[in-house]
Tab-separated table of C-alpha atoms and ligand atoms in Angstrom:
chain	number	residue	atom	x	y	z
A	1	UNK	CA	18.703	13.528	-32.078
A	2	UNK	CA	19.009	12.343	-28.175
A	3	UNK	CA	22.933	10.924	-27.625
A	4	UNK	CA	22.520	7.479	-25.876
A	5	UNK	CA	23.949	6.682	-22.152
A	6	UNK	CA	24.736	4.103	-21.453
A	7	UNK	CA	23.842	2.309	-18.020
A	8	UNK	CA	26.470	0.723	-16.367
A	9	UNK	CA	24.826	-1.371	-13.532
A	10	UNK	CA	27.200	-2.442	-10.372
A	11	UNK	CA	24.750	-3.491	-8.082
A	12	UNK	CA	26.408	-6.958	-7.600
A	13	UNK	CA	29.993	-5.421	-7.336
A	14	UNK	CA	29.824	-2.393	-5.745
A	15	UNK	CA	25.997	-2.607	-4.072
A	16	UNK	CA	26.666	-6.242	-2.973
A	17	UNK	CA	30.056	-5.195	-0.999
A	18	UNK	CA	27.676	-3.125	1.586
A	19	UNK	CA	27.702	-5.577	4.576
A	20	UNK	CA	24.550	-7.935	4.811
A	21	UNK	CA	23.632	-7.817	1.758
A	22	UNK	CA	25.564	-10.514	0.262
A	23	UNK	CA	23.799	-12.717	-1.931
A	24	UNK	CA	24.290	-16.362	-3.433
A	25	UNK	CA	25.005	-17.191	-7.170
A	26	UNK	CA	20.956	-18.102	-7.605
A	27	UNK	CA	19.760	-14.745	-6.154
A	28	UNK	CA	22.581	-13.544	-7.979
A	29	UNK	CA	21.145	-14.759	-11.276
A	30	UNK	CA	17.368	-13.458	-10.511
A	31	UNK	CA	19.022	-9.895	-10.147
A	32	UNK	CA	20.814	-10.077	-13.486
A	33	UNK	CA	18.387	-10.991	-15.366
A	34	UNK	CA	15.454	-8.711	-13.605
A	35	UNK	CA	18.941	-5.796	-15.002
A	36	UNK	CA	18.068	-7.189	-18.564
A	37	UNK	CA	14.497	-6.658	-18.777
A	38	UNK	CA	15.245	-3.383	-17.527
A	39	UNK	CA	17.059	-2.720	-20.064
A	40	UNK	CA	20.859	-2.460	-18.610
A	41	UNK	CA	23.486	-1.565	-21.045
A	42	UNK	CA	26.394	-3.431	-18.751
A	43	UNK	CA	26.215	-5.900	-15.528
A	44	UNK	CA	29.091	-5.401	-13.241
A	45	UNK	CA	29.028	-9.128	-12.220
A	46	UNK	CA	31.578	-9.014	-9.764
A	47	UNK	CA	35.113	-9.273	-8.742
A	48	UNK	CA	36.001	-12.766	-9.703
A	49	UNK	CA	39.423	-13.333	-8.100
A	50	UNK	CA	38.486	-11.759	-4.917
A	51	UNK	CA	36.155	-15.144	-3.650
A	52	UNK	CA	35.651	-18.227	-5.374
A	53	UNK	CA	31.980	-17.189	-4.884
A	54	UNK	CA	32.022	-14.696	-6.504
A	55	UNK	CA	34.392	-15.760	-9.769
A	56	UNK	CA	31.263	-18.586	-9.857
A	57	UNK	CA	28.417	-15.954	-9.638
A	58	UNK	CA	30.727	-14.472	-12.877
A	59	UNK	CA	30.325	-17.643	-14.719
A	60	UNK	CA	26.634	-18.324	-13.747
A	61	UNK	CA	25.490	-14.781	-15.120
A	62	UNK	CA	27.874	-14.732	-17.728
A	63	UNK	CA	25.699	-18.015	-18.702
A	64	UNK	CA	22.603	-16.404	-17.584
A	65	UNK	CA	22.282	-13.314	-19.719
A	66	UNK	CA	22.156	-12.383	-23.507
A	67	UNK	CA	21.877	-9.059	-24.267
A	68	UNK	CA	23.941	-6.962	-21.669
A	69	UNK	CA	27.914	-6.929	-21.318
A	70	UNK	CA	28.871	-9.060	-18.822
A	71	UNK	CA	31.371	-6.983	-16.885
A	72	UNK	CA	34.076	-8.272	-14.315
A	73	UNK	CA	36.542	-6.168	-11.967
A	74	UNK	CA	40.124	-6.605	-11.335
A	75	UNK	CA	43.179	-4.427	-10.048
A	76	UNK	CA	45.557	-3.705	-12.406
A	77	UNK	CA	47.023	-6.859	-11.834
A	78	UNK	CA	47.840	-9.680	-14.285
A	79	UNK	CA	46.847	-12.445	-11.721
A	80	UNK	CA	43.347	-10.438	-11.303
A	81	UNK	CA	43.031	-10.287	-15.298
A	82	UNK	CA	43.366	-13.650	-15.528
A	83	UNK	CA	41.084	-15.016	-13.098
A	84	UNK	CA	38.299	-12.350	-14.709
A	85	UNK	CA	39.225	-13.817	-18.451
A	86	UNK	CA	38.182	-17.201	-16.951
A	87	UNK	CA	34.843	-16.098	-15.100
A	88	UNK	CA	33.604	-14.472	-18.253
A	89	UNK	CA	34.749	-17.144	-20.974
A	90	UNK	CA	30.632	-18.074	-21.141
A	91	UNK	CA	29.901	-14.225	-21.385
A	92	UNK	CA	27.977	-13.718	-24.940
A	93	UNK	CA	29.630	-9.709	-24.775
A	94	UNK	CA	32.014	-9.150	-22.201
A	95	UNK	CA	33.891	-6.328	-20.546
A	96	UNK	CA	37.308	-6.460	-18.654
A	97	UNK	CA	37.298	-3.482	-15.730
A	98	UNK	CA	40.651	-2.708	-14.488
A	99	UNK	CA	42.469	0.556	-12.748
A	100	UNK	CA	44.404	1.975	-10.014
A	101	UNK	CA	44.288	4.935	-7.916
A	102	UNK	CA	44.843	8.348	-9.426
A	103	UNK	CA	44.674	10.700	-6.378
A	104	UNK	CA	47.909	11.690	-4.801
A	105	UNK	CA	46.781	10.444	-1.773
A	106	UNK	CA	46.118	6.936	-3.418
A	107	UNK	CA	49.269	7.164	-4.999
A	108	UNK	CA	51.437	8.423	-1.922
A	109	UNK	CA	49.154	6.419	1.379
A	110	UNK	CA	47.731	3.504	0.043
A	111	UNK	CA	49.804	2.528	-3.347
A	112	UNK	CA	53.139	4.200	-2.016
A	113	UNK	CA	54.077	4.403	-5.366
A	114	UNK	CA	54.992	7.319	-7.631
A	115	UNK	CA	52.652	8.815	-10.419
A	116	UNK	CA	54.548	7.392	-13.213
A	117	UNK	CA	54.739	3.996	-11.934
A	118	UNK	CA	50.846	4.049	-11.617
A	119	UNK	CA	50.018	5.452	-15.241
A	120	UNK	CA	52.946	2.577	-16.071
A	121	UNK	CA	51.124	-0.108	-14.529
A	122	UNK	CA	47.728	1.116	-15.748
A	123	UNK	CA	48.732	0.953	-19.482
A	124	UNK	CA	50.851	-2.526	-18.861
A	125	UNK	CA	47.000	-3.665	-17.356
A	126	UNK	CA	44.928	-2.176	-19.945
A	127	UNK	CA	47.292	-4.219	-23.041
A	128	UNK	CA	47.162	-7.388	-20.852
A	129	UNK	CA	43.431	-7.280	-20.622
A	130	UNK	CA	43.145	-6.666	-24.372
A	131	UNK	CA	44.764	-10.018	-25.083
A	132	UNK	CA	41.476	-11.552	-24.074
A	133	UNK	CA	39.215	-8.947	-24.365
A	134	UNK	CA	38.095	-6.291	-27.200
A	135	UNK	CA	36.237	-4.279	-24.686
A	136	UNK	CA	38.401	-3.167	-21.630
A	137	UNK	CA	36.964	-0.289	-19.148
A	138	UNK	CA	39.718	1.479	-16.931
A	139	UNK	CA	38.937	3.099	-13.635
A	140	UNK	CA	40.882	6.266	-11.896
A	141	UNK	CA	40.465	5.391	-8.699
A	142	UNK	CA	39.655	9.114	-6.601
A	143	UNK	CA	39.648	10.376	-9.731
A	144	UNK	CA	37.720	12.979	-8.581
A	145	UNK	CA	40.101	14.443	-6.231
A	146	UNK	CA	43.272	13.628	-8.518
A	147	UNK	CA	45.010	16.516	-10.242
A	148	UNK	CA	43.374	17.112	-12.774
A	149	UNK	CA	46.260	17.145	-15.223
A	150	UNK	CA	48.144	14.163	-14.162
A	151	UNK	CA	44.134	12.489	-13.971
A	152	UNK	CA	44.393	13.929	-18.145
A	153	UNK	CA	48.158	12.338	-18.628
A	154	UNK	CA	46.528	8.878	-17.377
A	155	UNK	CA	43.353	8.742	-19.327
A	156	UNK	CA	45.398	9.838	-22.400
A	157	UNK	CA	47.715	6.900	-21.682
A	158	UNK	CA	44.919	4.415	-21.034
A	159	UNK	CA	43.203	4.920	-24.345
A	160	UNK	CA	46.263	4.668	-26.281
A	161	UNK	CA	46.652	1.226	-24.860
A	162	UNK	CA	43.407	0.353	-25.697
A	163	UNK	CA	41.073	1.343	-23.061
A	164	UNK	CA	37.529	1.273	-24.831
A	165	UNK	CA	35.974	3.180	-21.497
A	166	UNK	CA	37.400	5.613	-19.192
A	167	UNK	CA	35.751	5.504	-15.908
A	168	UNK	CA	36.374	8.479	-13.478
A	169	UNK	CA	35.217	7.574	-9.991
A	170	UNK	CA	34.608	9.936	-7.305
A	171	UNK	CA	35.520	6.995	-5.029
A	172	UNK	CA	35.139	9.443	-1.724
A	173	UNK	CA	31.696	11.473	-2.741
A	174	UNK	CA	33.583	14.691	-2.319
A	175	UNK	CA	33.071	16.248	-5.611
A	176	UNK	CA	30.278	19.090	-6.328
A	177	UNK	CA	28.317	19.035	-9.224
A	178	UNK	CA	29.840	21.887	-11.111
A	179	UNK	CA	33.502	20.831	-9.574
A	180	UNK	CA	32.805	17.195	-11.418
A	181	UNK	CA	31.064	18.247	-14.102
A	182	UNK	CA	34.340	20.870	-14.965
A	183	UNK	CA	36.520	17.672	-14.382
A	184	UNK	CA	34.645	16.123	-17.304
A	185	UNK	CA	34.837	18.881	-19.474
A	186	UNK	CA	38.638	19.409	-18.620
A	187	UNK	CA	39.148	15.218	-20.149
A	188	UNK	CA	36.587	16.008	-22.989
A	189	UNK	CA	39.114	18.713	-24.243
A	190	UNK	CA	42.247	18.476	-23.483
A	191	UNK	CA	42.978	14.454	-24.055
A	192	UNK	CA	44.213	13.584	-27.131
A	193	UNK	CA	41.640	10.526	-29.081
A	194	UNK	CA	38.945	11.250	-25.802
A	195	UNK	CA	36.505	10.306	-28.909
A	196	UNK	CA	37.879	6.973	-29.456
A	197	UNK	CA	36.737	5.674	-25.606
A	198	UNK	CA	33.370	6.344	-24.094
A	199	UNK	CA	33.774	8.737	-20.494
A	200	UNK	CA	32.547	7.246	-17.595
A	201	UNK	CA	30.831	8.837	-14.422
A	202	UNK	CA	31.048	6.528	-11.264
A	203	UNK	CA	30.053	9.073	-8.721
A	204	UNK	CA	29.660	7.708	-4.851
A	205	UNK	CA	26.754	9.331	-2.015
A	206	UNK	CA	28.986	10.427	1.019
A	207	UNK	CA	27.443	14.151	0.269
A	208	UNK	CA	24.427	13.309	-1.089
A	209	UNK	CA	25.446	14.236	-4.165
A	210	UNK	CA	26.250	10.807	-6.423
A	211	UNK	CA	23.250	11.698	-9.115
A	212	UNK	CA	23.649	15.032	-9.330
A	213	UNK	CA	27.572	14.754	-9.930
A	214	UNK	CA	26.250	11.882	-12.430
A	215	UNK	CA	23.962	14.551	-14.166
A	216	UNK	CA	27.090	17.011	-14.056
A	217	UNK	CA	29.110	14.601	-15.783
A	218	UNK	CA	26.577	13.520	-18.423
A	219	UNK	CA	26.020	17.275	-19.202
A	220	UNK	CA	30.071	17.856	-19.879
A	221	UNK	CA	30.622	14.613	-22.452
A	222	UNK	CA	30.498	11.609	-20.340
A	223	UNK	CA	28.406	8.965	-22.107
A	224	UNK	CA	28.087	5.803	-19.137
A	225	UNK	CA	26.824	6.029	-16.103
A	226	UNK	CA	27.810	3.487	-13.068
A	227	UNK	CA	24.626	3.058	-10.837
A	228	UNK	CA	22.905	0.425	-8.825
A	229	UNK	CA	19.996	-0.334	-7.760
A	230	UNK	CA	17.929	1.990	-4.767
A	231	UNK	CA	21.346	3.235	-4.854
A	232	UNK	CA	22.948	1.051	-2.807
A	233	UNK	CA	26.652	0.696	-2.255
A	234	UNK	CA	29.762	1.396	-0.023
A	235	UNK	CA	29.259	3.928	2.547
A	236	UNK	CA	26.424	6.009	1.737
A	237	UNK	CA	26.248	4.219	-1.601
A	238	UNK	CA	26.644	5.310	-5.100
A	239	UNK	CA	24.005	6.325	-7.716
A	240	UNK	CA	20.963	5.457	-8.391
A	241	UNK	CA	19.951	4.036	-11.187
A	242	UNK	CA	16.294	5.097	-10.994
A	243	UNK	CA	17.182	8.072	-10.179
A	244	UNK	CA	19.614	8.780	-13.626
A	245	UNK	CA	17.093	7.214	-15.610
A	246	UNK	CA	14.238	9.494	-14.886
A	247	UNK	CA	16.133	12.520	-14.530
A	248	UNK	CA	17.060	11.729	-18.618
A	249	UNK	CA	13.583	10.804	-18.942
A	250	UNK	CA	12.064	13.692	-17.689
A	251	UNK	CA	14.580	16.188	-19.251
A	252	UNK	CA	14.068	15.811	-22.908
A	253	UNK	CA	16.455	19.155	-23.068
A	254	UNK	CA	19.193	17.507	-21.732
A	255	UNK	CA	19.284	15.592	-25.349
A	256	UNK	CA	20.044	12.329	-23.603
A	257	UNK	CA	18.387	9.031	-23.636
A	258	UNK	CA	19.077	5.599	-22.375
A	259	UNK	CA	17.562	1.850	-23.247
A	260	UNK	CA	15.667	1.622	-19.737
A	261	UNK	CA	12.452	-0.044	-19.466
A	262	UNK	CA	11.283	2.392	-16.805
A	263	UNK	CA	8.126	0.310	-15.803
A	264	UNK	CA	10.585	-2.231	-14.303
A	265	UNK	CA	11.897	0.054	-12.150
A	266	UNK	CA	9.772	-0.432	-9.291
A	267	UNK	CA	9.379	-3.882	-9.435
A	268	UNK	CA	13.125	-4.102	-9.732
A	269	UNK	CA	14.023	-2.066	-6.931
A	270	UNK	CA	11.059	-4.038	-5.079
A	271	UNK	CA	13.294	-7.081	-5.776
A	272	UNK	CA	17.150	-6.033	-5.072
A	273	UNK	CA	15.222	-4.554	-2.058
A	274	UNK	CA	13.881	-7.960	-0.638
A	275	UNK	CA	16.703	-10.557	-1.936
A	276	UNK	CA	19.463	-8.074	-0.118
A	277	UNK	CA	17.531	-7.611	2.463
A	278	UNK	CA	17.734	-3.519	2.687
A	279	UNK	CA	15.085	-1.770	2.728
A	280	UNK	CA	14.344	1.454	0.670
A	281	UNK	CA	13.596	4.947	2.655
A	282	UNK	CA	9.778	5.462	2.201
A	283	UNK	CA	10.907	9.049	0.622
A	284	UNK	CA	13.444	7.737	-1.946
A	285	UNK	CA	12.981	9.594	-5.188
A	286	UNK	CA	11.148	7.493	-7.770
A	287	UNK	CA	10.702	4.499	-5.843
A	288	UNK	CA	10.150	4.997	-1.704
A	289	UNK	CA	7.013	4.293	-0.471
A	290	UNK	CA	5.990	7.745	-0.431
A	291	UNK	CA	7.052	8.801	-3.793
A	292	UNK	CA	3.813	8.985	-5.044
A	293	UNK	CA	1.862	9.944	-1.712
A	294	UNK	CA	0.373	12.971	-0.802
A	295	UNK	CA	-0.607	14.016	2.355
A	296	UNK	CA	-0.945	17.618	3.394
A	297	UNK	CA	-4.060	19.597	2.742
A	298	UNK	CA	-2.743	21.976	0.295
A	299	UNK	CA	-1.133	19.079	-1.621
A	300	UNK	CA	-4.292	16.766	-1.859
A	301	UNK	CA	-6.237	19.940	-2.824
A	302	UNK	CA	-3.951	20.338	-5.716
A	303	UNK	CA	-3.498	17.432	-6.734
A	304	UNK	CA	-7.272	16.232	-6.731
A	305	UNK	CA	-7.751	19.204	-9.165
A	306	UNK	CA	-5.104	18.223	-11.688
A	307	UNK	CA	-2.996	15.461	-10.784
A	308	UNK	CA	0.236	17.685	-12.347
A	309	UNK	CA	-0.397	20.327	-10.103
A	310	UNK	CA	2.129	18.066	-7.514
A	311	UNK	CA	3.525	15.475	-9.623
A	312	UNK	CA	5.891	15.523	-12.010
A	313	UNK	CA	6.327	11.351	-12.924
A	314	UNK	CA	3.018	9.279	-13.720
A	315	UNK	CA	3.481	6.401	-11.430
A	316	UNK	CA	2.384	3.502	-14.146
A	317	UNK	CA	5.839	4.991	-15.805
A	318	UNK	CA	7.856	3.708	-13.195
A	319	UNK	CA	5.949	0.629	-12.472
A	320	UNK	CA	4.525	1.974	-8.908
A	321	UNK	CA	1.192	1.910	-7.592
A	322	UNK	CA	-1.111	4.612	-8.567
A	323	UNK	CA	-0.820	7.749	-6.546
A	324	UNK	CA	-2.199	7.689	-3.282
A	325	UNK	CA	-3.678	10.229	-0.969
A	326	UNK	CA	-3.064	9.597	2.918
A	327	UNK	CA	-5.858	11.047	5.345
A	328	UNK	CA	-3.469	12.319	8.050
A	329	UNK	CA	-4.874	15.409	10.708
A	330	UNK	CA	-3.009	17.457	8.012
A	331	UNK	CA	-5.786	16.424	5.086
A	332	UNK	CA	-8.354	18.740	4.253
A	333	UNK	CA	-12.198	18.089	3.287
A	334	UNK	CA	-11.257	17.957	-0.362
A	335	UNK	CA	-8.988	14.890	0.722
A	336	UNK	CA	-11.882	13.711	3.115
A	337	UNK	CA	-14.202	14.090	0.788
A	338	UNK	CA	-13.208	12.418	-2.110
A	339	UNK	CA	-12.172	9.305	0.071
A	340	UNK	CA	-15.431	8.321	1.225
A	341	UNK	CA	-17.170	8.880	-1.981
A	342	UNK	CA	-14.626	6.323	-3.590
A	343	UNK	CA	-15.748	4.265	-0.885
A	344	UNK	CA	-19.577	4.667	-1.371
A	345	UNK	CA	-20.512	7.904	1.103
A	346	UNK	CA	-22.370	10.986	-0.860
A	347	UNK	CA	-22.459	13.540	1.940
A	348	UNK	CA	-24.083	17.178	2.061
A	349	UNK	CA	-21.979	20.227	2.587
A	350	UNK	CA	-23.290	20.446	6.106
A	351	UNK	CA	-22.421	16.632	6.537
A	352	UNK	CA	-18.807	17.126	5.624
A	353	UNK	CA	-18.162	19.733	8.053
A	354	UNK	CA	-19.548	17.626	10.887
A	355	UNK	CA	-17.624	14.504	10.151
A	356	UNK	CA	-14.909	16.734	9.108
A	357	UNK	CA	-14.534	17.922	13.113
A	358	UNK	CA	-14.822	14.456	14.024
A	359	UNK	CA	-12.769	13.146	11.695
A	360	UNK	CA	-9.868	15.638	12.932
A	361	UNK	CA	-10.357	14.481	15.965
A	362	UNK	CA	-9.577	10.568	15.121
A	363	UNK	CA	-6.458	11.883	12.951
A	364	UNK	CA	-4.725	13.336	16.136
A	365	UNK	CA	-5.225	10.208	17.667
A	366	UNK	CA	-4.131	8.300	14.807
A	367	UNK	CA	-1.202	8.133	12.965
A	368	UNK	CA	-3.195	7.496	9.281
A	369	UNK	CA	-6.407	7.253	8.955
A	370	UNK	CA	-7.865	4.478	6.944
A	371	UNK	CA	-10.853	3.108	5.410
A	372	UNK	CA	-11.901	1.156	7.938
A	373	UNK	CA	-11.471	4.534	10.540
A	374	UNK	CA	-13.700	6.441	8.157
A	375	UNK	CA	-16.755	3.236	7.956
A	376	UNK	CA	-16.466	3.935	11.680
A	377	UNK	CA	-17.006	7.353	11.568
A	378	UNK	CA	-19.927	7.212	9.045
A	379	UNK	CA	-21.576	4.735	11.152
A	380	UNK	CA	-23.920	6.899	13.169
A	381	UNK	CA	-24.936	8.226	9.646
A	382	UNK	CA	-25.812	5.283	8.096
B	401	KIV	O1	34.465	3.805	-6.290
B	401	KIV	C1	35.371	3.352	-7.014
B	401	KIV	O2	36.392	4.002	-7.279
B	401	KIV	C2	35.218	1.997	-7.524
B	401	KIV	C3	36.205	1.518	-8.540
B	401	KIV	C4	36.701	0.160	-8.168
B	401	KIV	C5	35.602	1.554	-9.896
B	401	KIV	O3	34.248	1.333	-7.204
B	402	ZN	ZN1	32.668	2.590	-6.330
């Protein structure tokens, strides 16, 4: 039987701190609950005593939603604990985040503490939360470039205070997939009671790599995933939740599955796109523009002969438009072809090599050619 992940989403904490794309407690709302028809496991609401904006967009989703956790962030801090137990006192399930750094360098140049005191003040946050919270998620900060046995030491510590989750960052995207994946697999057997708290993956872009250290992680023991939406976050931004989900989805030998509605994921994206005002690279996996484009000759060929021939995701799955085939001077008659008999032209052999020419012609000219290129080109034969 498939184990479950479980999808973590931090679009409004860690995608919203990615500068102009701030958004108010309404658009705030419309995102969370567009995450619960998808099917999110937890919302990462925010980080309630960093603004009083955002401790109010807390309360406001935490009023908003019904089925998914309602997750707030804090540092390890009782001051931040509090203000987080307040945001989510309307939250139907709710989740109390809290950590501290776990790299040397965290612990040394930005804490300028010592490793003890940190795993110290980690458990003191993780039995504070618990007094208001059953479910309390602790983050290692850099986990992924911690030692790995003092990263061990902490999560051991963590969970005997009560940690329900374990989340292991790679805060810096520095990690490869095998190093993070090894990292997991190092936790998953060598901490005592690692069963009794799920193993978290929160895996940042700076390499390109945030899904497939995600995947890596998954594959080792880790059970949640921390994505957003079109990937956006810090820096080069963290990963994306489309991305996990379909990679599961189109895996079934991974042995994984997640509650994801995938039909809502373009329409989601579509909408975290527009309200944050960012918008997605046409060649984002699952959800750019061109995801489900094809354009060279070889390719429209192909794919006009068996549509799996070049595609590996239907696009209704995903809630995108059906495929599309772009006449570009890199099309070939097959492409040519089959466009103007979907719109209406039945053309001899002969025919199609004439406008063919012609037709190259216009493409070098043009960037794309569309319909209303091709009625133009078919006018002298009508
Ligand atoms: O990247 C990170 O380490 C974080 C933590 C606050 C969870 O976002
Ligand atoms: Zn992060």
């Amino acid at each position: 039987m498939a184990k479950r992940v479980f999808i973590f989403d931090t679009t409004l904490r860690d995608g919203e701190q990615v500068p102009g794309c701030q958004l108010n407690t309404e658009e705030k709302i419309r995102v969370a609950k567009a995450l619960e028809e998808l099917g999110v496991d937890v919302i990462e609401a925010g980080f309630p005593i960093s603004s009083p904006g955002d401790f109010n967009s807390v309360v406001e989703i935490s009023k908003a939603v019904k089925e998914p956790i309602v997750c707030a962030l804090t540092r390890a801090k009782e001051m931040d604990i509090d203000s987080a137990a307040e945001a989510l006192k309307y939250a139907k399930r709710k989740r109390i985040h809290t950590g501290i750094g776990s790299s040397d360098m965290h612990i040394q140049y930005k804490l300028r503490t010592t490793r003890e005191k940190v795993i110290e003040q980690g458990v003191a946050a993780v039995k504070y939360a618990r007094k208001f919270v059953d479910d309390v998620e602790f983050f290692c900060e850099d986990a992924g470039r911690a030692d790995v046995v003092f990263l061990a030491q902490m999560v051991e510590a963590v969970i005997a205070a009560g940690a329900t989750v374990v989340n292991i960052p790679d805060t810096t995207g520095y990690t490869l997939p095998w190093q993070f994946g090894e990292r997991i697999k190092f936790l998953m057997d060598n901490v005592k009671n690692v069963d009794k708290a799920i193993i978290s993956a929160h895996c940042h872009n700076d390499l390109g790599l945030a899904t497939a250290n995600a995947i890596a992680a998954l594959a080792n023991g880790a059970r949640q995933v921390e994505c957003t939406i079109n990937g956006i976050g810090e820096r080069a931004g963290n990963t994306s939740l489309e991305e996990v989900a379909m990679i599961i989805k189109s895996h079934p030998s991974l042995g994984l599955e997640t509650g994801i509605n995938t039909k809502k994921l373009v329409p989601t994206s579509d909408l975290v796109s527009s309200l944050m005002r960012m918008p997605v690279q046409a060649n984002k996996a699952i959800v750019g523009k061109n995801a489900f484009a094809h354009s060279s000759g070889i390719h429209q060929d192909g794919f006009l002969k068996h549509r799996e021939n070049y595609e590996i995701i239907d696009p209704s799955d995903v809630g995108a438009d059906a495929s599309s085939i772009v006449l570009t001077a890199r099309s070939g008659r097959a492409a040519l072809s089959h466009r103007l008999t979907t719109i209406g032209y039945q053309l001899s052999k002969e025919q199609l090599d004439l406008v063919y020419k012609k037709f190259l012609d216009m493409a070098d000219q043009r960037k794309q050619i569309e319909d209303a290129d091709l009625k133009e080109l078919m006018a002298p034969y009508c």
